[in-house]
Each structure stands twice: as C-alpha cells, then as structure tokens.
Amino acid sequence: IITVSLFTDAKPHSDVFQYNMNYPSLGQCVIINNKNFHRKTGMGVRNGTDQDAKNVMETFSNLGFTMKISNDQTVSQMRDLLTEVSREDHSHSAMFVCVLLSHGDDGKIFGTDGFIELKQLFTIFRGDRCKSLVGKPKLFFIQACRGSALDAGIEADSVSGEETQKIPVEADFLYAYSTVPGYYSWRNVANGSWFISSLCEMLSKYGKRLEILQIMTRVNHKVALDFESSSNLPGFDGMKQIPCIASMLTKELYFSK
C-alpha cells in the first residue's frame, strides 16, 4: 500500500504572510509639520503640532527609522519633497513611513498656501512610480481634520515563490487617519493631538512585539476612550473622536526582525 502524506512539509511557511524586515535599514520616516499658514487660506496657527512632531521624531527613531522633518511646507514644497524621496533608492530599506501634520478637509491636506488632494501625495509612492518600494509597506499617518462634523459620543455599558509576480500598484499601503471622513480632529495646544500622542504611546509600548494593525487598534481604543474635548465654545465641549485605518497591506508587519 502506498500512502501519500499530505503533510510532507511540517515546517510552516510563516514568512509568506510576513513582510521581510531583513534589510540593512528599517527605512525613512518623513514628517511634514505645518504650523503656520498664509492669511489667504483662512487657517489658524496649529499650536501643539510641534509637540506632535517631537513625539513622532523620538518614537520612530527609537524603532530604528532614519528621520527627516520639514516644517511649514507650501503645497508645491510638499509635492516636491515627497517626489524627491520617492526617487531615492529604497532597495536597502524594509519600508517607508510618512507622517503628515496639518489642517485638512475630506480627502485634502493643507500646505501653508492652500490645499492638495491627499491622493496626489500617496500616488507618488505607487508601485509603478517608486520601484524600490514595490512589495514593501508604505505607511501614511495623517493628523488633520477631514471635515467639521463633531462626534458627541454615546453612553455605553462599561465592559513566497521565486518567480516574479504582478502585484497591484495600490498594494502595500496603510493609511492611518486621525479621524473618520467628514469629522473634526482634536489637538491639545500643550500636549499635541489625541491621535499622534496615542500613536506614539502605543508604538513605544508595543512597536517591537505586536503587528501593526493590532497596534493601530489599540490606538483607536485609546483615542476613543481616554479623550474628550474641553472647550468654552458652544457645542465644542465633551466631544469624542475615533481614528480610521485603511489598510492595503498584503502581509503582517512587525517592525522588529
């Protein structure tokens, strides 16, 4: 009798579901920190954003990223900066991170002199535009309003193969927004924004051991439960916020090798 074992390969190919971190460098983390805006935009000073930028610098450099920060960028400077970064050789990097701190609206982010569609900045790093990041995670963290709606909250009871493959050009992106579409995003003038402070805290605590979506779920949990707005402006007090994660990642992402 010939028995054919269906379990000839007992060692699981776990790596096929995890991004390869075995590169000389984890990669670059680019921060665009916009605080002051031209009067014509009608946008106020974003007090507290420097604390966000400082937090991000510390957190991501501790994880092992090479940091690059640019302050008060116009729309064309933002576009040029990211285009330049996308044209660099990332073949020795495991991934790429971009943190955008600015005013925004649904689908838009502000430079100091006006706004640009976020999609225009994201597409710079698409697989067909940035070859050295193909198949690698590209993470965007966006601290900006996505509208003017406010969330008053609700009371709740406490409780690989070797052959070349074609992959979609939009694959391997993760967009983590500070708030859901249409909504306001809160920022404390002293401590920075709810989202970035929570992101940095969770990355510092769990960045070396949890998968990115687990970490981001903990960020959601912290922002949702630990923060509530305090304001003298009518209708702005006691408001809540929930971040929003859009993942096109195709594998699990652990920052450590």
XYZ file of N, CA and C in Angstrom:
771
model
N 0.859 -1.184 0.000
C 0.000 0.000 0.000
C 0.894 1.232 0.000
N 0.598 2.125 -0.891
C 1.365 3.375 -0.941
C 0.533 4.462 -0.260
N 1.081 5.028 0.769
C 0.382 6.141 1.422
C 1.077 7.439 1.043
N 0.300 8.372 0.633
C 0.856 9.681 0.273
C 0.519 10.656 1.399
N 1.550 11.184 2.006
C 1.305 12.129 3.092
C 0.996 13.506 2.529
N -0.073 14.070 3.033
C -0.416 15.437 2.633
C 0.349 16.450 3.480
N 1.084 15.923 4.476
C 1.778 16.809 5.405
C 3.291 16.620 5.312
N 3.768 16.494 4.087
C 5.209 16.267 3.909
C 6.030 17.429 4.450
N 5.474 18.623 4.307
C 6.221 19.789 4.773
C 5.652 20.247 6.116
N 6.253 19.769 7.178
C 5.724 20.073 8.508
C 6.052 21.493 8.946
N 7.119 22.042 8.382
C 7.536 23.392 8.779
C 6.691 24.422 8.019
N 5.890 25.197 8.732
C 5.013 26.142 8.029
C 5.805 27.278 7.376
N 5.313 27.724 6.236
C 5.962 28.859 5.554
C 5.406 30.148 6.145
N 5.739 30.408 7.399
C 5.160 31.573 8.074
C 5.577 32.874 7.381
N 6.773 32.865 6.785
C 7.299 34.097 6.198
C 6.451 34.639 5.057
N 5.703 33.767 4.405
C 4.903 34.202 3.264
C 3.833 35.213 3.699
N 3.473 35.180 4.977
C 2.470 36.110 5.479
C 3.065 37.269 6.277
N 4.373 37.388 6.268
C 5.009 38.488 6.988
C 5.951 39.258 6.080
N 5.913 40.582 6.207
C 6.863 41.395 5.444
C 8.282 41.096 5.904
N 9.176 41.033 4.953
C 10.585 40.797 5.241
C 11.209 42.068 5.834
N 11.723 41.944 7.047
C 12.374 43.086 7.699
C 13.899 42.967 7.633
N 14.360 41.941 6.915
C 15.791 41.647 6.885
C 16.535 42.523 5.872
N 16.564 43.813 6.156
C 17.257 44.785 5.303
C 18.251 45.542 6.171
N 19.268 46.144 5.557
C 20.235 46.931 6.340
C 19.557 48.044 7.149
N 18.482 48.614 6.597
C 17.804 49.732 7.266
C 16.307 49.472 7.325
N 15.680 49.921 8.419
C 14.223 49.820 8.509
C 13.588 50.741 7.481
N 14.196 51.913 7.279
C 13.696 52.832 6.261
C 13.599 54.252 6.766
N 13.050 55.102 5.918
C 12.904 56.521 6.251
C 11.545 56.810 6.848
N 11.526 57.760 7.771
C 10.263 58.323 8.247
C 10.312 59.818 7.943
N 9.458 60.262 7.046
C 9.412 61.668 6.631
C 8.242 62.354 7.333
N 8.538 63.449 8.029
C 7.497 64.219 8.714
C 7.313 65.562 8.014
N 6.073 65.889 7.701
C 5.761 67.244 7.231
C 4.902 67.874 8.329
N 5.448 68.919 8.940
C 4.814 69.558 10.094
C 4.426 70.998 9.740
N 3.163 71.199 9.434
C 2.684 72.527 9.045
C 1.965 73.197 10.217
N 2.541 74.303 10.660
C 2.003 75.015 11.834
C 1.412 76.383 11.477
N 2.122 77.119 10.618
C 1.711 78.487 10.273
C 1.239 78.556 8.826
N 0.118 79.250 8.602
C -0.492 79.270 7.267
C -0.681 80.687 6.763
N -0.580 80.849 5.443
C -0.797 82.155 4.834
C -2.211 82.631 5.173
N -2.329 83.927 5.356
C -3.611 84.507 5.755
C -4.720 84.168 4.752
N -4.375 84.101 3.475
C -5.399 83.862 2.436
C -6.105 82.515 2.602
N -5.452 81.571 3.299
C -6.068 80.249 3.477
C -7.176 80.281 4.533
N -7.137 81.305 5.392
C -8.120 81.389 6.472
C -7.856 80.401 7.590
N -6.690 79.756 7.554
C -6.364 78.724 8.541
C -5.524 79.297 9.689
N -5.865 78.916 10.914
C -5.156 79.416 12.087
C -3.872 78.647 12.374
N -3.096 79.170 13.328
C -1.856 78.514 13.767
C -2.218 77.194 14.444
N -1.489 76.129 14.129
C -1.753 74.808 14.720
C -0.888 74.599 15.967
N -1.257 75.297 17.052
C -0.500 75.146 18.297
C -0.590 73.704 18.795
N 0.542 73.195 19.285
C 0.591 71.811 19.754
C 1.194 70.870 18.728
N 1.290 71.324 17.464
C 1.814 70.431 16.422
C 3.308 70.152 16.592
N 4.045 71.111 17.180
C 5.482 70.873 17.402
C 5.704 69.750 18.412
N 4.774 69.634 19.374
C 4.838 68.528 20.335
C 4.600 67.196 19.605
N 3.646 67.206 18.658
C 3.397 66.015 17.829
C 4.660 65.628 17.064
N 5.281 66.619 16.429
C 6.476 66.357 15.618
C 7.604 65.789 16.484
N 7.770 66.354 17.678
C 8.803 65.889 18.611
C 8.536 64.437 19.027
N 7.270 64.159 19.336
C 6.841 62.801 19.697
C 7.140 61.790 18.600
N 6.785 62.167 17.372
C 6.992 61.277 16.221
C 8.487 61.048 15.991
N 9.269 62.128 16.081
C 10.729 62.019 15.908
C 11.315 60.996 16.882
N 10.969 61.143 18.145
C 11.503 60.249 19.181
C 11.048 58.809 18.966
N 9.753 58.641 18.760
C 9.174 57.293 18.668
C 9.717 56.510 17.488
N 9.694 57.127 16.305
C 10.126 56.395 15.114
C 11.643 56.222 15.053
N 12.378 57.173 15.631
C 13.832 56.971 15.630
C 14.204 55.858 16.616
N 13.455 55.726 17.716
C 13.673 54.621 18.654
C 13.367 53.268 18.023
N 12.401 53.255 17.098
C 12.077 52.000 16.397
C 13.174 51.634 15.399
N 13.953 52.652 14.970
C 15.055 52.376 14.047
C 14.971 53.074 12.706
N 14.038 54.013 12.571
C 13.889 54.734 11.304
C 14.887 55.880 11.196
N 15.239 56.225 9.955
C 16.010 57.427 9.662
C 15.004 58.569 9.532
N 15.189 59.629 10.298
C 14.190 60.694 10.354
C 14.518 61.861 9.423
N 13.449 62.417 8.828
C 13.593 63.620 8.007
C 12.368 64.494 8.284
N 12.582 65.709 8.772
C 11.436 66.578 9.089
C 11.498 67.877 8.298
N 10.343 68.308 7.809
C 10.234 69.586 7.103
C 9.060 70.354 7.690
N 9.315 71.609 8.049
C 8.282 72.442 8.672
C 7.701 73.454 7.687
N 6.424 73.784 7.910
C 5.737 74.848 7.159
C 5.998 74.781 5.652
N 5.533 73.719 5.045
C 5.728 73.487 3.616
C 4.540 73.976 2.786
N 4.841 74.652 1.694
C 3.778 75.008 0.755
C 3.333 73.733 0.040
N 2.238 73.820 -0.707
C 1.742 72.662 -1.457
C 2.817 72.134 -2.411
N 3.455 73.039 -3.153
C 4.463 72.576 -4.116
C 5.700 72.012 -3.415
N 6.036 72.568 -2.262
C 7.170 72.019 -1.496
C 6.859 70.610 -0.994
N 5.623 70.398 -0.547
C 5.215 69.070 -0.091
C 5.319 68.064 -1.234
N 4.791 68.463 -2.379
C 4.804 67.570 -3.546
C 6.236 67.285 -3.996
N 7.053 68.332 -4.057
C 8.448 68.176 -4.493
C 9.248 67.307 -3.525
N 9.036 67.552 -2.233
C 9.752 66.800 -1.206
C 9.466 65.305 -1.329
N 8.181 64.952 -1.425
C 7.815 63.531 -1.486
C 8.218 62.906 -2.818
N 8.158 63.695 -3.893
C 8.605 63.190 -5.193
C 10.094 62.859 -5.145
N 10.851 63.754 -4.529
C 12.294 63.552 -4.382
C 12.586 62.277 -3.571
N 11.855 62.102 -2.458
C 12.044 60.912 -1.618
C 11.686 59.645 -2.397
N 10.628 59.708 -3.192
C 10.195 58.523 -3.947
C 11.208 58.129 -5.018
N 12.016 59.088 -5.450
C 13.022 58.810 -6.491
C 14.330 58.300 -5.918
N 14.450 58.344 -4.592
C 15.650 57.806 -3.955
C 15.647 56.285 -4.065
N 16.798 55.683 -3.813
C 16.907 54.230 -3.862
C 16.581 53.653 -2.479
N 15.435 52.959 -2.401
C 14.997 52.374 -1.132
C 15.297 50.871 -1.072
N 16.189 50.406 -1.943
C 16.418 48.957 -2.026
C 17.043 48.389 -0.752
N 17.675 49.227 0.061
C 18.256 48.737 1.314
C 17.310 48.947 2.502
N 16.109 49.454 2.220
C 15.128 49.725 3.280
C 14.018 48.687 3.289
N 13.516 48.381 4.493
C 12.421 47.415 4.627
C 11.074 48.047 4.312
N 10.972 49.373 4.493
C 9.672 50.028 4.359
C 9.831 51.545 4.276
N 8.691 52.247 4.273
C 8.698 53.708 4.237
C 7.541 54.236 5.077
N 7.794 55.319 5.808
C 6.757 55.951 6.634
C 6.701 57.443 6.338
N 5.481 57.974 6.271
C 5.289 59.421 6.104
C 4.244 59.880 7.117
N 4.560 60.941 7.859
C 3.631 61.499 8.845
C 3.284 62.922 8.420
N 2.001 63.171 8.219
C 1.535 64.491 7.777
C 0.770 65.164 8.911
N 1.245 66.329 9.329
C 0.624 67.089 10.412
C 0.190 68.433 9.838
N -1.120 68.619 9.682
C -1.571 69.865 9.072
C -3.074 70.048 9.254
N -3.579 71.139 8.696
C -5.019 71.305 8.563
C -5.466 70.431 7.395
N -6.741 70.081 7.395
C -7.237 69.279 6.283
C -8.741 69.381 6.124
N -9.227 68.695 5.104
C -10.655 68.537 4.859
C -10.787 67.154 4.246
N -12.006 66.740 3.912
C -12.170 65.381 3.413
C -11.359 65.150 2.134
N -10.382 64.272 2.206
C -9.566 63.950 1.033
C -8.482 64.963 0.719
N -8.365 66.003 1.574
C -7.403 67.079 1.290
C -6.501 67.327 2.490
N -5.321 67.843 2.202
C -4.425 68.291 3.263
C -3.877 69.655 2.871
N -3.634 70.499 3.873
C -3.170 71.850 3.583
C -1.659 71.981 3.624
N -1.125 72.688 2.605
C 0.202 73.264 2.687
C -0.004 74.641 3.298
N 1.051 75.385 3.482
C 0.914 76.709 4.108
C 0.146 77.693 3.232
N 0.033 77.376 1.931
C -0.565 78.344 0.994
C -1.835 77.838 0.323
N -2.346 76.682 0.732
C -3.536 76.131 0.096
C -3.590 74.632 0.323
N -4.493 73.933 -0.402
C -4.608 72.505 -0.150
C -4.273 71.664 -1.378
N -4.034 70.390 -1.133
C -3.766 69.414 -2.196
C -4.545 68.144 -1.846
N -4.985 67.423 -2.871
C -5.646 66.141 -2.633
C -4.609 65.175 -2.052
N -4.966 64.498 -0.979
C -4.061 63.522 -0.375
C -3.643 62.461 -1.385
N -4.596 62.074 -2.233
C -4.331 61.046 -3.239
C -3.125 61.421 -4.102
N -2.972 62.712 -4.390
C -1.833 63.155 -5.219
C -0.500 62.888 -4.531
N -0.491 62.952 -3.194
C 0.740 62.674 -2.451
C 0.969 61.167 -2.323
N -0.125 60.421 -2.110
C 0.008 58.961 -1.961
C 0.499 58.303 -3.247
N -0.043 58.746 -4.389
C 0.260 58.057 -5.651
C 1.734 58.164 -6.046
N 2.425 59.145 -5.474
C 3.863 59.298 -5.752
C 4.619 58.008 -5.399
N 4.078 57.267 -4.431
C 4.774 56.056 -3.943
C 4.168 54.756 -4.469
N 3.243 54.870 -5.425
C 2.640 53.661 -6.006
C 3.697 52.758 -6.618
N 3.364 51.485 -6.727
C 4.310 50.503 -7.248
C 4.889 50.835 -8.605
N 4.083 51.478 -9.455
C 4.570 51.803 -10.803
C 5.383 53.090 -10.830
N 5.409 53.832 -9.715
C 6.158 55.090 -9.657
C 7.434 54.970 -8.837
N 7.385 54.115 -7.817
C 8.517 54.003 -6.889
C 8.926 52.528 -6.813
N 9.776 52.140 -7.762
C 10.103 50.723 -7.937
C 10.825 50.097 -6.734
N 11.663 50.885 -6.043
C 12.460 50.292 -4.958
C 11.639 50.050 -3.686
N 10.351 50.470 -3.700
C 9.475 50.166 -2.560
C 8.376 49.164 -2.930
N 8.459 48.587 -4.122
C 7.449 47.600 -4.541
C 7.476 46.410 -3.592
N 6.296 46.007 -3.129
C 6.190 44.859 -2.236
C 6.564 45.160 -0.796
N 6.885 46.430 -0.521
C 7.256 46.832 0.839
C 6.166 47.733 1.422
N 6.004 47.709 2.749
C 4.969 48.540 3.365
C 5.269 50.029 3.239
N 4.205 50.771 2.928
C 4.282 52.235 2.833
C 3.200 52.773 3.761
N 3.607 53.339 4.875
C 2.655 53.763 5.901
C 2.514 55.278 5.924
N 1.276 55.739 5.893
C 0.986 57.170 5.993
C 0.127 57.414 7.231
N 0.599 58.320 8.090
C -0.153 58.706 9.289
C -0.576 60.158 9.104
N -1.872 60.398 9.112
C -2.382 61.732 8.771
C -3.127 62.347 9.939
N -2.520 63.388 10.535
C -3.176 64.147 11.596
C -3.720 65.419 10.962
N -5.028 65.407 10.683
C -5.675 66.555 10.043
C -7.179 66.364 10.119
N -7.900 67.470 10.127
C -9.358 67.358 10.073
C -9.778 66.776 8.735
N -10.936 66.112 8.715
C -11.482 65.565 7.464
C -12.889 66.130 7.242
N -13.137 67.271 7.861
C -14.448 67.903 7.793
C -14.680 68.643 9.093
N -15.927 69.065 9.319
C -16.208 69.854 10.519
C -17.240 69.198 11.426
N -17.658 67.966 11.098
C -18.638 67.283 11.944
C -18.009 66.936 13.289
N -18.848 66.948 14.338
C -18.379 66.628 15.682
C -19.095 65.373 16.170
N -18.369 64.571 16.955
C -18.922 63.328 17.493
C -19.191 63.519 18.978
N -20.460 63.593 19.357
C -20.822 63.844 20.752
C -20.689 62.596 21.614
N -20.472 61.441 20.980
C -20.322 60.207 21.740
C -21.660 59.657 22.186
N -21.635 58.468 22.771
C -22.845 57.813 23.257
C -22.483 57.045 24.519
N -23.365 57.073 25.507
C -23.105 56.337 26.747
C -23.129 54.841 26.462
N -22.150 54.113 27.013
C -22.108 52.665 26.813
C -21.864 51.982 28.145
N -22.378 50.733 28.253
C -22.073 49.959 29.462
C -20.583 49.696 29.473
N -19.953 49.709 30.657
C -18.520 49.516 30.657
C -18.154 48.011 30.455
N -17.611 47.840 29.933
C -17.105 46.484 29.608
C -15.588 46.414 28.891
N 6.606 32.462 -0.039
C 6.879 33.087 -1.428
C 7.677 32.319 -2.525
N 7.027 32.658 -3.446
C 7.745 31.949 -4.562
C 8.860 32.778 -5.186
N 9.751 32.157 -5.994
C 10.882 32.845 -6.624
C 10.482 33.570 -7.903
N 9.489 33.030 -8.623
C 9.152 33.650 -9.906
C 8.511 35.021 -9.668
N 8.672 35.894 -10.630
C 8.152 37.252 -10.455
C 6.632 37.225 -10.508
N 6.039 38.036 -9.674
C 4.591 38.127 -9.624
C 4.187 39.546 -9.947
N 3.004 39.686 -10.521
C 2.458 41.022 -10.691
C 1.676 41.349 -9.440
N 1.913 42.531 -8.887
C 1.114 42.949 -7.736
C 0.458 44.283 -8.047
N -0.718 44.544 -7.469
C -1.419 45.801 -7.763
C -0.569 47.005 -7.361
N -0.631 48.047 -8.154
C 0.183 49.243 -7.855
C -0.266 49.920 -6.559
N -1.523 49.680 -6.160
C -2.045 50.297 -4.930
C -1.809 49.422 -3.702
N -1.152 48.270 -3.876
C -0.955 47.347 -2.755
C 0.109 47.859 -1.785
N 0.062 47.311 -0.584
C 1.081 47.524 0.458
C 1.105 48.934 1.045
N -0.028 49.613 0.970
C -0.169 50.915 1.633
C -1.007 50.749 2.901
N -0.701 51.555 3.898
C -1.587 51.689 5.045
C -1.775 53.179 5.298
N -3.037 53.595 5.354
C -3.350 54.996 5.651
C -4.030 55.031 7.004
N -3.397 55.692 7.968
C -3.990 55.818 9.304
C -4.368 57.280 9.520
N -5.672 57.520 9.537
C -6.182 58.884 9.690
C -6.558 59.137 11.150
N -6.372 60.364 11.586
C -6.683 60.706 12.970
C -8.173 60.647 13.262
N -8.985 60.732 12.206
C -10.435 60.743 12.419
C -11.140 60.165 11.193
N -12.433 59.909 11.321
C -13.201 59.346 10.205
C -13.600 60.443 9.207
N -13.940 60.049 7.967
C -14.296 61.056 6.959
C -15.411 61.989 7.429
N -15.226 63.285 7.148
C -16.246 64.268 7.485
C -16.088 64.914 8.850
N -15.183 64.356 9.667
C -15.092 64.807 11.054
C -13.889 65.676 11.389
N -14.095 66.416 12.463
C -13.087 67.277 13.067
C -12.046 66.402 13.773
N -10.810 66.878 13.844
C -9.748 66.135 14.533
C -9.174 67.004 15.650
N -9.155 66.468 16.868
C -8.797 67.273 18.030
C -7.304 67.316 18.306
N -6.882 68.493 18.772
C -5.471 68.699 19.113
C -5.395 69.542 20.383
N -4.562 69.103 21.318
C -4.350 69.856 22.551
C -3.165 70.788 22.342
N -3.337 72.067 22.683
C -2.287 73.049 22.373
C -0.996 72.792 23.131
N -1.084 72.072 24.262
C 0.127 71.781 25.038
C 0.685 70.393 24.731
N -0.194 69.401 24.692
C 0.259 68.004 24.586
C 0.247 67.442 23.170
N -0.243 68.223 22.218
C -0.342 67.717 20.849
C -1.684 67.043 20.611
N -1.830 66.455 19.452
C -3.118 65.870 19.067
C -3.375 64.547 19.783
N -4.652 64.232 19.943
C -5.048 62.984 20.592
C -4.477 61.784 19.833
N -4.587 61.856 18.508
C -4.181 60.723 17.667
C -2.671 60.485 17.727
N -1.885 61.537 17.503
C -0.424 61.357 17.455
C 0.126 60.975 18.826
N -0.388 61.574 19.890
C 0.126 61.202 21.215
C -0.211 59.740 21.524
N -1.394 59.287 21.118
C -1.786 57.885 21.332
C -0.978 56.950 20.445
N -0.769 57.354 19.191
C 0.031 56.554 18.256
C 1.441 56.346 18.810
N 2.052 57.433 19.264
C 3.429 57.349 19.772
C 3.502 56.508 21.038
N 2.501 56.649 21.902
C 2.494 55.855 23.132
C 2.381 54.361 22.812
N 1.483 53.999 21.911
C 1.272 52.585 21.582
C 2.459 52.000 20.798
N 3.061 52.794 19.932
C 4.251 52.316 19.206
C 5.421 52.120 20.158
N 5.547 53.021 21.141
C 6.633 52.892 22.120
C 6.442 51.643 22.974
N 5.179 51.367 23.344
C 4.898 50.208 24.199
C 4.952 48.888 23.439
N 4.360 48.871 22.245
C 4.133 47.596 21.554
C 4.821 47.467 20.200
N 5.539 48.522 19.791
C 6.136 48.548 18.454
C 7.085 47.413 18.153
N 7.711 46.860 19.192
C 8.692 45.787 18.977
C 8.072 44.400 19.072
N 6.753 44.310 19.443
C 6.207 42.962 19.597
C 4.849 42.702 18.960
N 4.058 43.741 18.688
C 2.755 43.492 18.079
C 2.753 43.841 16.587
N 1.802 43.255 15.870
C 1.617 43.525 14.445
C 0.976 44.911 14.307
N 1.255 45.590 13.188
C 0.836 46.990 13.023
C -0.670 47.205 13.212
N -1.509 46.303 12.694
C -2.951 46.515 12.837
C -3.415 46.303 14.275
N -2.725 45.438 15.010
C -3.026 45.291 16.437
C -2.674 46.586 17.172
N -1.526 47.145 16.813
C -1.099 48.407 17.438
C -2.105 49.512 17.120
N -2.519 49.592 15.848
C -3.444 50.654 15.439
C -4.819 50.493 16.095
N -5.231 49.249 16.350
C -6.496 49.017 17.045
C -6.396 49.536 18.488
N -5.222 49.383 19.082
C -5.011 49.915 20.434
C -4.991 51.441 20.424
N -4.477 52.021 19.342
C -4.521 53.484 19.188
C -5.988 53.931 19.128
N -6.791 53.238 18.314
C -8.225 53.554 18.226
C -8.873 53.500 19.611
N -8.552 52.454 20.358
C -9.125 52.240 21.689
C -8.770 53.399 22.616
N -7.507 53.801 22.581
C -7.063 54.876 23.472
C -7.716 56.213 23.116
N -7.718 56.549 21.818
C -8.329 57.824 21.401
C -9.818 57.829 21.736
N -10.488 56.707 21.468
C -11.937 56.626 21.675
C -12.334 56.749 23.139
N -11.528 56.135 24.027
C -11.945 56.057 25.424
C -11.270 57.056 26.360
N -10.041 57.448 26.048
C -9.285 58.268 27.007
C -9.408 59.779 26.793
N -10.049 60.191 25.703
C -10.085 61.624 25.400
C -11.509 62.151 25.245
N -11.685 63.395 25.670
C -12.945 64.097 25.468
C -12.604 65.580 25.435
N -13.211 66.299 24.505
C -12.834 67.706 24.366
C -13.338 68.544 25.529
N -12.545 69.556 25.837
C -12.932 70.514 26.865
C -12.830 71.892 26.223
N -13.970 72.540 26.023
C -13.963 73.809 25.299
C -15.034 74.746 25.831
N -14.731 76.048 25.784
C -15.718 77.060 26.169
C -16.623 77.426 25.006
N -16.234 76.985 23.804
C -17.048 77.305 22.628
C -18.332 76.480 22.656
N -19.467 77.124 22.393
C -20.742 76.401 22.415
C -20.723 75.234 21.413
N -21.097 74.062 21.893
C -21.172 72.891 21.017
C -19.865 72.155 20.821
N -18.773 72.670 21.372
C -17.462 72.032 21.168
C -16.991 71.249 22.405
N -17.766 71.324 23.482
C -17.337 70.653 24.707
C -17.831 69.204 24.757
N -17.046 68.340 25.403
C -17.465 66.950 25.610
C -17.514 66.103 24.349
N -16.721 66.472 23.334
C -16.732 65.735 22.072
C -15.726 64.586 22.068
N -16.001 63.606 21.212
C -15.182 62.399 21.125
C -14.573 62.290 19.722
N -13.698 61.320 19.551
C -13.031 61.126 18.245
C -12.654 59.659 18.088
N -12.741 59.161 16.854
C -12.247 57.813 16.561
C -11.375 57.858 15.307
N -10.131 57.379 15.405
C -9.284 57.322 14.208
C -9.823 56.309 13.191
N -9.203 56.271 12.040
C -9.699 55.454 10.936
C -8.513 54.845 10.195
N -8.515 53.524 10.086
C -7.397 52.819 9.443
C -7.859 52.238 8.113
N -7.144 52.561 7.050
C -7.417 51.946 5.744
C -6.171 51.162 5.350
N -6.297 49.838 5.301
C -5.122 49.001 5.042
C -5.202 48.282 3.711
N -4.171 48.477 2.915
C -3.978 47.712 1.690
C -2.738 46.825 1.845
N -2.344 46.597 3.107
C -1.190 45.735 3.357
C -1.527 44.305 2.945
N -0.547 43.577 2.433
C -0.783 42.207 1.973
C -0.136 41.180 2.896
N 0.591 41.664 3.909
C 1.228 40.763 4.865
C 1.170 41.393 6.247
N 1.528 40.597 7.234
C 1.622 41.145 8.592
C 2.908 41.946 8.699
N 2.842 43.026 9.458
C 4.006 43.905 9.579
C 4.449 44.009 11.033
N 5.640 43.508 11.286
C 6.290 43.648 12.597
C 7.538 44.498 12.370
N 7.710 45.534 13.194
C 8.848 46.435 12.999
C 10.189 45.786 13.297
N 10.189 44.820 14.217
C 11.457 44.177 14.554
C 11.685 42.963 13.652
N 12.957 42.617 13.477
C 13.281 41.489 12.593
C 12.858 40.184 13.237
